[in-house]
PDB file of C-alpha atoms in Angstrom:
ATOM      1  CA  MET F   9      67.117  70.234  12.445  1.00 45.00           C
ATOM      2  CA  GLY F  10      67.693  74.170  10.686  1.00 53.00           C
ATOM      3  CA  GLY F  11      68.949  75.794  13.964  1.00 62.00           C
ATOM      4  CA  ARG F  12      72.504  76.816  13.966  1.00 69.00           C
ATOM      5  CA  PRO F  13      75.197  74.151  13.805  1.00 77.00           C
ATOM      6  CA  PRO F  14      76.112  73.208  17.409  1.00 79.00           C
ATOM      7  CA  TYR F  15      79.902  74.578  16.464  1.00 80.00           C
ATOM      8  CA  LEU F  16      78.424  78.158  16.244  1.00 86.00           C
ATOM      9  CA  GLU F  17      77.151  78.241  19.289  1.00 91.00           C
ATOM     10  CA  LEU F  18      80.050  77.285  20.998  1.00 92.00           C
ATOM     11  CA  PHE F  19      81.735  80.599  19.219  1.00 94.00           C
ATOM     12  CA  LEU F  20      78.657  82.634  20.643  1.00 93.00           C
ATOM     13  CA  GLU F  21      78.938  81.384  24.108  1.00 94.00           C
ATOM     14  CA  GLU F  22      83.049  81.983  23.844  1.00 95.00           C
ATOM     15  CA  THR F  23      82.406  85.603  22.899  1.00 96.00           C
ATOM     16  CA  SER F  24      79.908  86.198  25.285  1.00 95.00           C
ATOM     17  CA  LEU F  25      81.906  84.602  27.911  1.00 96.00           C
ATOM     18  CA  TYR F  26      84.428  86.976  27.102  1.00 95.00           C
ATOM     19  CA  ASN F  27      81.858  89.822  27.607  1.00 96.00           C
ATOM     20  CA  ARG F  28      81.101  88.987  30.906  1.00 95.00           C
ATOM     21  CA  ILE F  29      84.326  88.764  32.194  1.00 95.00           C
ATOM     22  CA  VAL F  30      85.529  92.511  31.116  1.00 95.00           C
ATOM     23  CA  LEU F  31      81.778  94.003  31.194  1.00 95.00           C
ATOM     24  CA  GLY F  32      80.703  92.402  34.269  1.00 92.00           C
ATOM     25  CA  THR F  33      83.132  93.437  36.381  1.00 91.00           C
ATOM     26  CA  ILE F  34      82.610  97.037  35.274  1.00 92.00           C
ATOM     27  CA  PHE F  35      78.552  97.245  34.455  1.00 91.00           C
ATOM     28  CA  PRO F  36      76.058  95.528  36.275  1.00 90.00           C
ATOM     29  CA  ASP F  37      73.408  93.348  34.075  1.00 87.00           C
ATOM     30  CA  PHE F  38      71.086  95.544  33.879  1.00 89.00           C
ATOM     31  CA  VAL F  39      72.978  98.155  32.057  1.00 91.00           C
ATOM     32  CA  LEU F  40      74.209  95.890  29.360  1.00 90.00           C
ATOM     33  CA  ASP F  41      71.174  93.631  28.838  1.00 89.00           C
ATOM     34  CA  PRO F  42      69.754  96.457  26.768  1.00 92.00           C
ATOM     35  CA  PHE F  43      72.503  96.639  24.196  1.00 94.00           C
ATOM     36  CA  PRO F  44      72.936  94.016  21.614  1.00 96.00           C
ATOM     37  CA  HIS F  45      76.071  91.370  21.371  1.00 96.00           C
ATOM     38  CA  ILE F  46      77.657  93.392  18.739  1.00 97.00           C
ATOM     39  CA  LEU F  47      77.720  96.416  20.247  1.00 97.00           C
ATOM     40  CA  GLN F  48      78.792  94.798  24.153  1.00 97.00           C
ATOM     41  CA  THR F  49      81.754  92.942  21.918  1.00 97.00           C
ATOM     42  CA  TRP F  50      83.118  95.965  20.612  1.00 98.00           C
ATOM     43  CA  LEU F  51      82.594  98.069  24.254  1.00 97.00           C
ATOM     44  CA  ARG F  52      85.059  94.546  25.588  1.00 97.00           C
ATOM     45  CA  ASN F  53      87.448  94.988  23.331  1.00 97.00           C
ATOM     46  CA  CYS F  54      88.037  98.339  23.481  1.00 97.00           C
ATOM     47  CA  ILE F  55      88.731  97.818  27.539  1.00 97.00           C
ATOM     48  CA  GLY F  56      90.836  95.223  26.593  1.00 96.00           C
ATOM     49  CA  GLY F  57      92.674  97.167  24.139  1.00 96.00           C
ATOM     50  CA  PHE F  58      93.160 100.134  26.278  1.00 97.00           C
ATOM     51  CA  LEU F  59      94.106  97.554  29.434  1.00 96.00           C
ATOM     52  CA  ILE F  60      96.731  96.086  27.640  1.00 96.00           C
ATOM     53  CA  TYR F  61      98.302  99.047  25.592  1.00 96.00           C
ATOM     54  CA  PHE F  62      98.220 100.507  28.806  1.00 97.00           C
ATOM     55  CA  PHE F  63      99.866  97.910  30.853  1.00 96.00           C
ATOM     56  CA  SER F  64     102.590  96.897  28.546  1.00 95.00           C
ATOM     57  CA  GLY F  65     103.491 100.713  27.863  1.00 95.00           C
ATOM     58  CA  PHE F  66     103.905 101.641  31.432  1.00 95.00           C
ATOM     59  CA  LEU F  67     105.132  98.748  32.294  1.00 95.00           C
ATOM     60  CA  TRP F  68     108.036  98.427  29.713  1.00 93.00           C
ATOM     61  CA  CYS F  69     108.595 102.450  30.024  1.00 93.00           C
ATOM     62  CA  PHE F  70     109.004 102.530  33.666  1.00 93.00           C
ATOM     63  CA  PHE F  71     111.632  99.366  33.135  1.00 92.00           C
ATOM     64  CA  ILE F  72     114.492 100.689  30.009  1.00 90.00           C
ATOM     65  CA  TYR F  73     113.683 104.354  31.438  1.00 90.00           C
ATOM     66  CA  TYR F  74     113.372 104.875  35.179  1.00 88.00           C
ATOM     67  CA  TRP F  75     114.288 101.349  36.576  1.00 89.00           C
ATOM     68  CA  LYS F  76     117.233 100.374  33.814  1.00 83.00           C
ATOM     69  CA  ARG F  77     118.082 103.754  33.174  1.00 82.00           C
ATOM     70  CA  ASN F  78     120.779 104.384  31.026  1.00 76.00           C
ATOM     71  CA  VAL F  79     121.167 100.532  30.849  1.00 80.00           C
ATOM     72  CA  TYR F  80     119.302  99.970  27.662  1.00 82.00           C
ATOM     73  CA  VAL F  81     118.640 103.958  26.961  1.00 83.00           C
ATOM     74  CA  PRO F  82     120.917 105.794  26.632  1.00 83.00           C
ATOM     75  CA  LYS F  83     119.788 109.653  28.868  1.00 82.00           C
ATOM     76  CA  ASP F  84     119.492 111.547  25.568  1.00 81.00           C
ATOM     77  CA  SER F  85     117.427 109.113  23.803  1.00 83.00           C
ATOM     78  CA  ILE F  86     114.947 109.157  25.927  1.00 88.00           C
ATOM     79  CA  PRO F  87     111.793 110.316  25.230  1.00 90.00           C
ATOM     80  CA  SER F  88     110.429 113.690  26.745  1.00 91.00           C
ATOM     81  CA  ASN F  89     107.182 113.008  28.609  1.00 93.00           C
ATOM     82  CA  LYS F  90     105.176 115.397  26.477  1.00 94.00           C
ATOM     83  CA  LEU F  91     106.038 113.429  23.726  1.00 94.00           C
ATOM     84  CA  MET F  92     104.762 110.309  25.023  1.00 95.00           C
ATOM     85  CA  LEU F  93     101.444 111.847  26.242  1.00 96.00           C
ATOM     86  CA  LEU F  94     101.134 113.009  22.099  1.00 96.00           C
ATOM     87  CA  GLN F  95     101.587 109.052  21.256  1.00 96.00           C
ATOM     88  CA  ILE F  96      99.022 108.061  24.201  1.00 97.00           C
ATOM     89  CA  HIS F  97      96.272 110.295  23.104  1.00 97.00           C
ATOM     90  CA  ALA F  98      96.863 109.960  19.297  1.00 96.00           C
ATOM     91  CA  THR F  99      96.320 106.079  20.353  1.00 97.00           C
ATOM     92  CA  VAL F 100      93.370 106.864  22.543  1.00 97.00           C
ATOM     93  CA  LYS F 101      91.608 108.731  19.765  1.00 97.00           C
ATOM     94  CA  ALA F 102      92.228 105.699  17.514  1.00 97.00           C
ATOM     95  CA  MET F 103      91.308 102.663  19.527  1.00 97.00           C
ATOM     96  CA  PRO F 104      87.916 102.934  19.251  1.00 97.00           C
ATOM     97  CA  LEU F 105      88.330 102.668  15.150  1.00 97.00           C
ATOM     98  CA  TYR F 106      90.721 100.141  15.858  1.00 96.00           C
ATOM     99  CA  CYS F 107      88.467  97.863  17.685  1.00 97.00           C
ATOM    100  CA  VAL F 108      86.349  97.804  15.063  1.00 97.00           C
ATOM    101  CA  LEU F 109      88.127  95.105  13.169  1.00 97.00           C
ATOM    102  CA  PRO F 110      88.455  92.488  16.047  1.00 96.00           C
ATOM    103  CA  THR F 111      84.801  92.977  16.337  1.00 98.00           C
ATOM    104  CA  PHE F 112      83.758  92.448  12.970  1.00 98.00           C
ATOM    105  CA  SER F 113      86.403  89.309  13.172  1.00 97.00           C
ATOM    106  CA  GLU F 114      84.671  87.885  15.909  1.00 97.00           C
ATOM    107  CA  TYR F 115      80.980  88.651  13.892  1.00 97.00           C
ATOM    108  CA  VAL F 116      81.772  86.759  10.866  1.00 97.00           C
ATOM    109  CA  VAL F 117      83.042  83.659  12.929  1.00 97.00           C
ATOM    110  CA  GLU F 118      79.574  83.520  14.902  1.00 95.00           C
ATOM    111  CA  HIS F 119      77.800  83.665  11.176  1.00 94.00           C
ATOM    112  CA  ASP F 120      79.834  80.766   9.873  1.00 93.00           C
ATOM    113  CA  TRP F 121      81.717  82.733   7.154  1.00 96.00           C
ATOM    114  CA  THR F 122      85.209  81.703   8.008  1.00 96.00           C
ATOM    115  CA  ARG F 123      87.473  78.890   8.446  1.00 96.00           C
ATOM    116  CA  CYS F 124      87.583  79.123  12.118  1.00 96.00           C
ATOM    117  CA  TYR F 125      86.852  75.760  14.658  1.00 96.00           C
ATOM    118  CA  PRO F 126      86.268  76.324  17.785  1.00 95.00           C
ATOM    119  CA  ARG F 127      88.512  73.266  19.696  1.00 95.00           C
ATOM    120  CA  VAL F 128      91.589  72.323  19.388  1.00 96.00           C
ATOM    121  CA  PHE F 129      90.726  68.678  19.392  1.00 93.00           C
ATOM    122  CA  ASP F 130      88.578  68.848  16.805  1.00 91.00           C
ATOM    123  CA  VAL F 131      91.353  68.802  14.461  1.00 95.00           C
ATOM    124  CA  GLY F 132      94.215  67.383  16.510  1.00 97.00           C
ATOM    125  CA  TRP F 133      97.736  69.033  17.917  1.00 97.00           C
ATOM    126  CA  LEU F 134      99.468  68.504  14.350  1.00 98.00           C
ATOM    127  CA  ALA F 135      97.200  70.012  11.900  1.00 98.00           C
ATOM    128  CA  TYR F 136      96.400  73.020  14.948  1.00 98.00           C
ATOM    129  CA  ALA F 137     100.471  73.490  14.639  1.00 98.00           C
ATOM    130  CA  PHE F 138     100.599  73.761  10.176  1.00 98.00           C
ATOM    131  CA  HIS F 139      97.494  75.795  10.758  1.00 98.00           C
ATOM    132  CA  VAL F 140      99.363  78.171  13.013  1.00 98.00           C
ATOM    133  CA  THR F 141     102.469  78.711  10.730  1.00 98.00           C
ATOM    134  CA  THR F 142     100.445  78.553   7.609  1.00 98.00           C
ATOM    135  CA  TYR F 143      97.981  81.477   9.547  1.00 98.00           C
ATOM    136  CA  LEU F 144     101.076  83.636  10.422  1.00 97.00           C
ATOM    137  CA  THR F 145     103.159  83.208   7.358  1.00 97.00           C
ATOM    138  CA  PHE F 146     100.529  84.970   5.068  1.00 98.00           C
ATOM    139  CA  VAL F 147     100.242  87.381   8.068  1.00 98.00           C
ATOM    140  CA  GLU F 148     103.696  88.118   8.002  1.00 98.00           C
ATOM    141  CA  PHE F 149     103.228  88.319   3.792  1.00 98.00           C
ATOM    142  CA  SER F 150     100.424  90.439   3.947  1.00 98.00           C
ATOM    143  CA  ILE F 151     101.533  93.262   6.676  1.00 97.00           C
ATOM    144  CA  TYR F 152     104.772  93.317   5.194  1.00 97.00           C
ATOM    145  CA  TRP F 153     103.122  94.449   0.987  1.00 98.00           C
ATOM    146  CA  MET F 154     100.434  96.407   3.371  1.00 97.00           C
ATOM    147  CA  HIS F 155     104.007  98.350   5.026  1.00 97.00           C
ATOM    148  CA  ARG F 156     105.467  98.555   1.930  1.00 97.00           C
ATOM    149  CA  ALA F 157     102.527 100.235   0.112  1.00 97.00           C
ATOM    150  CA  LEU F 158     101.668 102.406   3.049  1.00 97.00           C
ATOM    151  CA  HIS F 159     105.506 103.663   1.864  1.00 96.00           C
ATOM    152  CA  ASP F 160     105.423 103.327  -2.025  1.00 96.00           C
ATOM    153  CA  VAL F 161     102.152 104.672  -2.616  1.00 96.00           C
ATOM    154  CA  LYS F 162     101.991 108.205  -1.941  1.00 95.00           C
ATOM    155  CA  PRO F 163      98.653 109.487  -0.944  1.00 96.00           C
ATOM    156  CA  LEU F 164      98.593 106.580   1.431  1.00 96.00           C
ATOM    157  CA  TYR F 165     102.120 108.015   2.947  1.00 95.00           C
ATOM    158  CA  LYS F 166     101.132 111.323   2.736  1.00 95.00           C
ATOM    159  CA  TYR F 167      97.081 111.200   4.148  1.00 95.00           C
ATOM    160  CA  LEU F 168      97.680 107.733   6.265  1.00 96.00           C
ATOM    161  CA  HIS F 169     101.397 106.785   7.152  1.00 96.00           C
ATOM    162  CA  ALA F 170     102.826 110.007   7.817  1.00 94.00           C
ATOM    163  CA  LYS F 171     101.467 110.379  11.140  1.00 93.00           C
ATOM    164  CA  HIS F 172     103.034 107.377  12.166  1.00 94.00           C
ATOM    165  CA  HIS F 173     106.395 108.441  10.752  1.00 93.00           C
ATOM    166  CA  MET F 174     106.735 112.057  12.342  1.00 91.00           C
ATOM    167  CA  TYR F 175     108.476 110.015  15.045  1.00 89.00           C
ATOM    168  CA  ASN F 176     111.696 109.269  13.039  1.00 86.00           C
ATOM    169  CA  LYS F 177     114.636 109.749  15.454  1.00 86.00           C
ATOM    170  CA  LYS F 178     115.283 107.359  18.542  1.00 83.00           C
ATOM    171  CA  ALA F 179     114.629 109.842  20.710  1.00 86.00           C
ATOM    172  CA  THR F 180     111.152 110.208  19.485  1.00 89.00           C
ATOM    173  CA  LEU F 181     109.992 106.816  19.615  1.00 90.00           C
ATOM    174  CA  SER F 182     108.792 104.806  23.098  1.00 93.00           C
ATOM    175  CA  PRO F 183     106.266 101.914  23.914  1.00 93.00           C
ATOM    176  CA  PHE F 184     103.557 104.579  23.336  1.00 95.00           C
ATOM    177  CA  ALA F 185     104.066 105.157  19.705  1.00 94.00           C
ATOM    178  CA  GLY F 186     103.560 101.560  18.951  1.00 93.00           C
ATOM    179  CA  LEU F 187      99.757 102.197  18.200  1.00 95.00           C
ATOM    180  CA  ALA F 188      99.604 106.106  17.315  1.00 95.00           C
ATOM    181  CA  PHE F 189      98.813 105.537  13.829  1.00 95.00           C
ATOM    182  CA  HIS F 190      95.690 107.589  11.571  1.00 96.00           C
ATOM    183  CA  PRO F 191      93.118 104.876  12.505  1.00 96.00           C
ATOM    184  CA  VAL F 192      92.806 104.108   8.979  1.00 97.00           C
ATOM    185  CA  ASP F 193      96.679 102.878   8.702  1.00 97.00           C
ATOM    186  CA  GLY F 194      96.426 101.286  11.643  1.00 95.00           C
ATOM    187  CA  ILE F 195      93.351  98.850  10.867  1.00 96.00           C
ATOM    188  CA  LEU F 196      94.898  98.671   7.186  1.00 97.00           C
ATOM    189  CA  GLN F 197      98.329  96.721   9.133  1.00 96.00           C
ATOM    190  CA  ALA F 198      96.338  94.928  10.977  1.00 96.00           C
ATOM    191  CA  ILE F 199      93.662  93.858   8.384  1.00 97.00           C
ATOM    192  CA  PRO F 200      95.609  90.436   7.109  1.00 97.00           C
ATOM    193  CA  HIS F 201      94.266  88.702  10.522  1.00 97.00           C
ATOM    194  CA  LEU F 202      90.824  89.172   9.196  1.00 97.00           C
ATOM    195  CA  PHE F 203      91.226  88.050   5.446  1.00 97.00           C
ATOM    196  CA  ALA F 204      93.414  85.229   6.946  1.00 98.00           C
ATOM    197  CA  LEU F 205      89.946  84.247   8.599  1.00 97.00           C
ATOM    198  CA  PHE F 206      88.208  83.332   4.881  1.00 97.00           C
ATOM    199  CA  LEU F 207      91.584  81.396   3.749  1.00 97.00           C
ATOM    200  CA  VAL F 208      93.402  79.170   6.713  1.00 96.00           C
ATOM    201  CA  PRO F 209      91.794  77.018   9.140  1.00 97.00           C
ATOM    202  CA  ILE F 210      92.673  78.594  12.398  1.00 97.00           C
ATOM    203  CA  HIS F 211      91.625  77.818  16.107  1.00 97.00           C
ATOM    204  CA  PHE F 212      89.546  80.713  16.593  1.00 97.00           C
ATOM    205  CA  ARG F 213      90.851  81.866  20.715  1.00 96.00           C
ATOM    206  CA  THR F 214      94.056  81.525  19.251  1.00 97.00           C
ATOM    207  CA  HIS F 215      93.481  84.304  16.403  1.00 97.00           C
ATOM    208  CA  ILE F 216      91.775  86.404  19.244  1.00 96.00           C
ATOM    209  CA  MET F 217      95.110  85.844  21.343  1.00 96.00           C
ATOM    210  CA  LEU F 218      97.124  86.764  18.076  1.00 96.00           C
ATOM    211  CA  LEU F 219      95.317  90.144  17.248  1.00 93.00           C
ATOM    212  CA  PHE F 220      95.383  91.055  20.614  1.00 93.00           C
ATOM    213  CA  PHE F 221      99.269  90.393  21.152  1.00 94.00           C
ATOM    214  CA  GLU F 222     100.197  92.747  18.050  1.00 94.00           C
ATOM    215  CA  VAL F 223      99.607  95.569  21.057  1.00 93.00           C
ATOM    216  CA  VAL F 224     101.891  94.002  23.278  1.00 94.00           C
ATOM    217  CA  TRP F 225     104.300  93.417  19.794  1.00 95.00           C
ATOM    218  CA  THR F 226     103.911  97.073  18.945  1.00 93.00           C
ATOM    219  CA  THR F 227     104.837  98.193  22.308  1.00 91.00           C
ATOM    220  CA  ASN F 228     107.924  96.283  22.477  1.00 92.00           C
ATOM    221  CA  ILE F 229     109.329  97.022  18.652  1.00 92.00           C
ATOM    222  CA  HIS F 230     109.300 100.870  19.652  1.00 91.00           C
ATOM    223  CA  ASP F 231     111.406 101.017  22.219  1.00 87.00           C
ATOM    224  CA  CYS F 232     114.625 101.267  20.327  1.00 80.00           C
ATOM    225  CA  ILE F 233     116.325  98.344  21.786  1.00 85.00           C
ATOM    226  CA  HIS F 234     118.136  95.507  19.393  1.00 83.00           C
ATOM    227  CA  ALA F 235     117.900  92.315  21.363  1.00 81.00           C
ATOM    228  CA  GLN F 236     119.581  90.107  18.961  1.00 81.00           C
ATOM    229  CA  MET F 237     117.236  87.700  18.778  1.00 82.00           C
ATOM    230  CA  TRP F 238     117.715  86.655  15.282  1.00 87.00           C
ATOM    231  CA  PRO F 239     115.223  86.297  12.450  1.00 91.00           C
ATOM    232  CA  VAL F 240     112.982  88.176  14.594  1.00 90.00           C
ATOM    233  CA  MET F 241     112.187  91.805  13.529  1.00 91.00           C
ATOM    234  CA  GLY F 242     112.626  93.381  16.396  1.00 89.00           C
ATOM    235  CA  ALA F 243     113.313  97.018  17.755  1.00 89.00           C
ATOM    236  CA  GLY F 244     116.564  97.221  16.421  1.00 90.00           C
ATOM    237  CA  TYR F 245     114.960  96.597  12.801  1.00 92.00           C
ATOM    238  CA  HIS F 246     112.258  98.648  13.402  1.00 93.00           C
ATOM    239  CA  THR F 247     114.094 101.706  14.504  1.00 91.00           C
ATOM    240  CA  LEU F 248     115.511 101.398  11.067  1.00 93.00           C
ATOM    241  CA  HIS F 249     112.509 101.787   9.169  1.00 94.00           C
ATOM    242  CA  HIS F 250     111.586 104.841  11.407  1.00 94.00           C
ATOM    243  CA  THR F 251     115.350 106.534  10.283  1.00 90.00           C
ATOM    244  CA  ARG F 252     115.790 105.185   7.110  1.00 89.00           C
ATOM    245  CA  TYR F 253     111.790 104.690   5.865  1.00 85.00           C
ATOM    246  CA  ARG F 254     112.650 102.585   2.829  1.00 90.00           C
ATOM    247  CA  TYR F 255     113.968  99.037   4.948  1.00 94.00           C
ATOM    248  CA  ASN F 256     112.858  96.499   7.286  1.00 95.00           C
ATOM    249  CA  TYR F 257     109.018  96.544   6.691  1.00 96.00           C
ATOM    250  CA  GLY F 258     108.563  93.318   8.355  1.00 95.00           C
ATOM    251  CA  HIS F 259     106.509  92.383  11.134  1.00 94.00           C
ATOM    252  CA  TYR F 260     107.749  89.614  13.495  1.00 95.00           C
ATOM    253  CA  SER F 261     110.490  88.323  11.351  1.00 95.00           C
ATOM    254  CA  ILE F 262     112.914  89.224   8.763  1.00 95.00           C
ATOM    255  CA  TRP F 263     112.381  87.141   5.860  1.00 96.00           C
ATOM    256  CA  MET F 264     109.895  89.055   3.528  1.00 97.00           C
ATOM    257  CA  ASP F 265     112.814  92.137   3.726  1.00 96.00           C
ATOM    258  CA  TRP F 266     115.328  89.159   2.983  1.00 96.00           C
ATOM    259  CA  MET F 267     113.287  87.201   0.485  1.00 96.00           C
ATOM    260  CA  PHE F 268     112.017  91.569  -1.229  1.00 96.00           C
ATOM    261  CA  GLY F 269     115.648  93.156  -0.662  1.00 95.00           C
ATOM    262  CA  THR F 270     114.758  95.662   1.792  1.00 96.00           C
ATOM    263  CA  LEU F 271     116.090  94.299   4.945  1.00 96.00           C
ATOM    264  CA  LEU F 272     118.536  96.372   6.482  1.00 93.00           C
ATOM    265  CA  ASP F 273     120.792  94.621   9.425  1.00 91.00           C
ATOM    266  CA  PRO F 274     121.107  97.221  12.673  1.00 87.00           C
ATOM    267  CA  MET F 275     124.025  95.738  13.064  1.00 81.00           C
ATOM    268  CA  ASP F 276     125.888  96.116   9.711  1.00 75.00           C
ATOM    269  CA  THR F 277     124.273  99.343   8.579  1.00 66.00           C
ATOM    270  CA  GLN F 278     127.196 101.249   6.806  1.00 46.00           C
ATOM    271  CA  HIS F 279     127.477  97.766   4.822  1.00 46.00           C
ATOM    272  CA  LYS F 280     123.947  97.953   3.956  1.00 46.00           C
ATOM    273  CA  LEU F 281     123.788 101.124   2.802  1.00 43.00           C
ATOM    274  CA  SER F 282     126.779 101.350   0.720  1.00 41.00           C
TER     275      SER F 282
END
């Protein structure tokens, strides 16, 4: 009586397990034990973020630029190694700050400030599916307007988002450009995942997976390959966003751009511009 609710202990056990899996393979216990849990969590998120970024980036670059050379991307549209190294450098500098967001999201969950639940069977699969759908809808809506504000509010664009839009031609975009943001810009575009925790019931592990899936997703949508997977807001749409600036602000799907009049279809560009 008067202690922490049992479900909060489940959250803490889960995050501690993740820390042991990632950090325990690198550092001995006597190195980690003096550091507080939240610092261990931040370090684990940094290592996990870097691993996902480099694995997905190098794997996808190898596939589209070397193994399938001239199949998906014409030779003259392949970005230079120097440019990709600059994108990697920007990401490496920003990643420690990016990882403050998932670390804080875990902190607020562990302290019972959110609507997260630890196990799917606590609510049932039907409710879980509804929660995930609601969560993704909220995130999609919020990222659309956050992204649009980063373009429409001139100081935000000038001091934050312009750093990412220096890559404004096909030959300057690569999978490594996906996280090459000013760190505050990157956090602002991911922060709807945090806000959703306070509004929408969501399974904790699903939230973590969706947050880190952002790394893979941004890698994919910067490869300039139009996969034609309607209604997915894939790389074909996002390439037009980089080259045209005022279209295709959406994240996972085309629906927000369609609803708010900013959709530009890569298969019908000239018609949309007329």
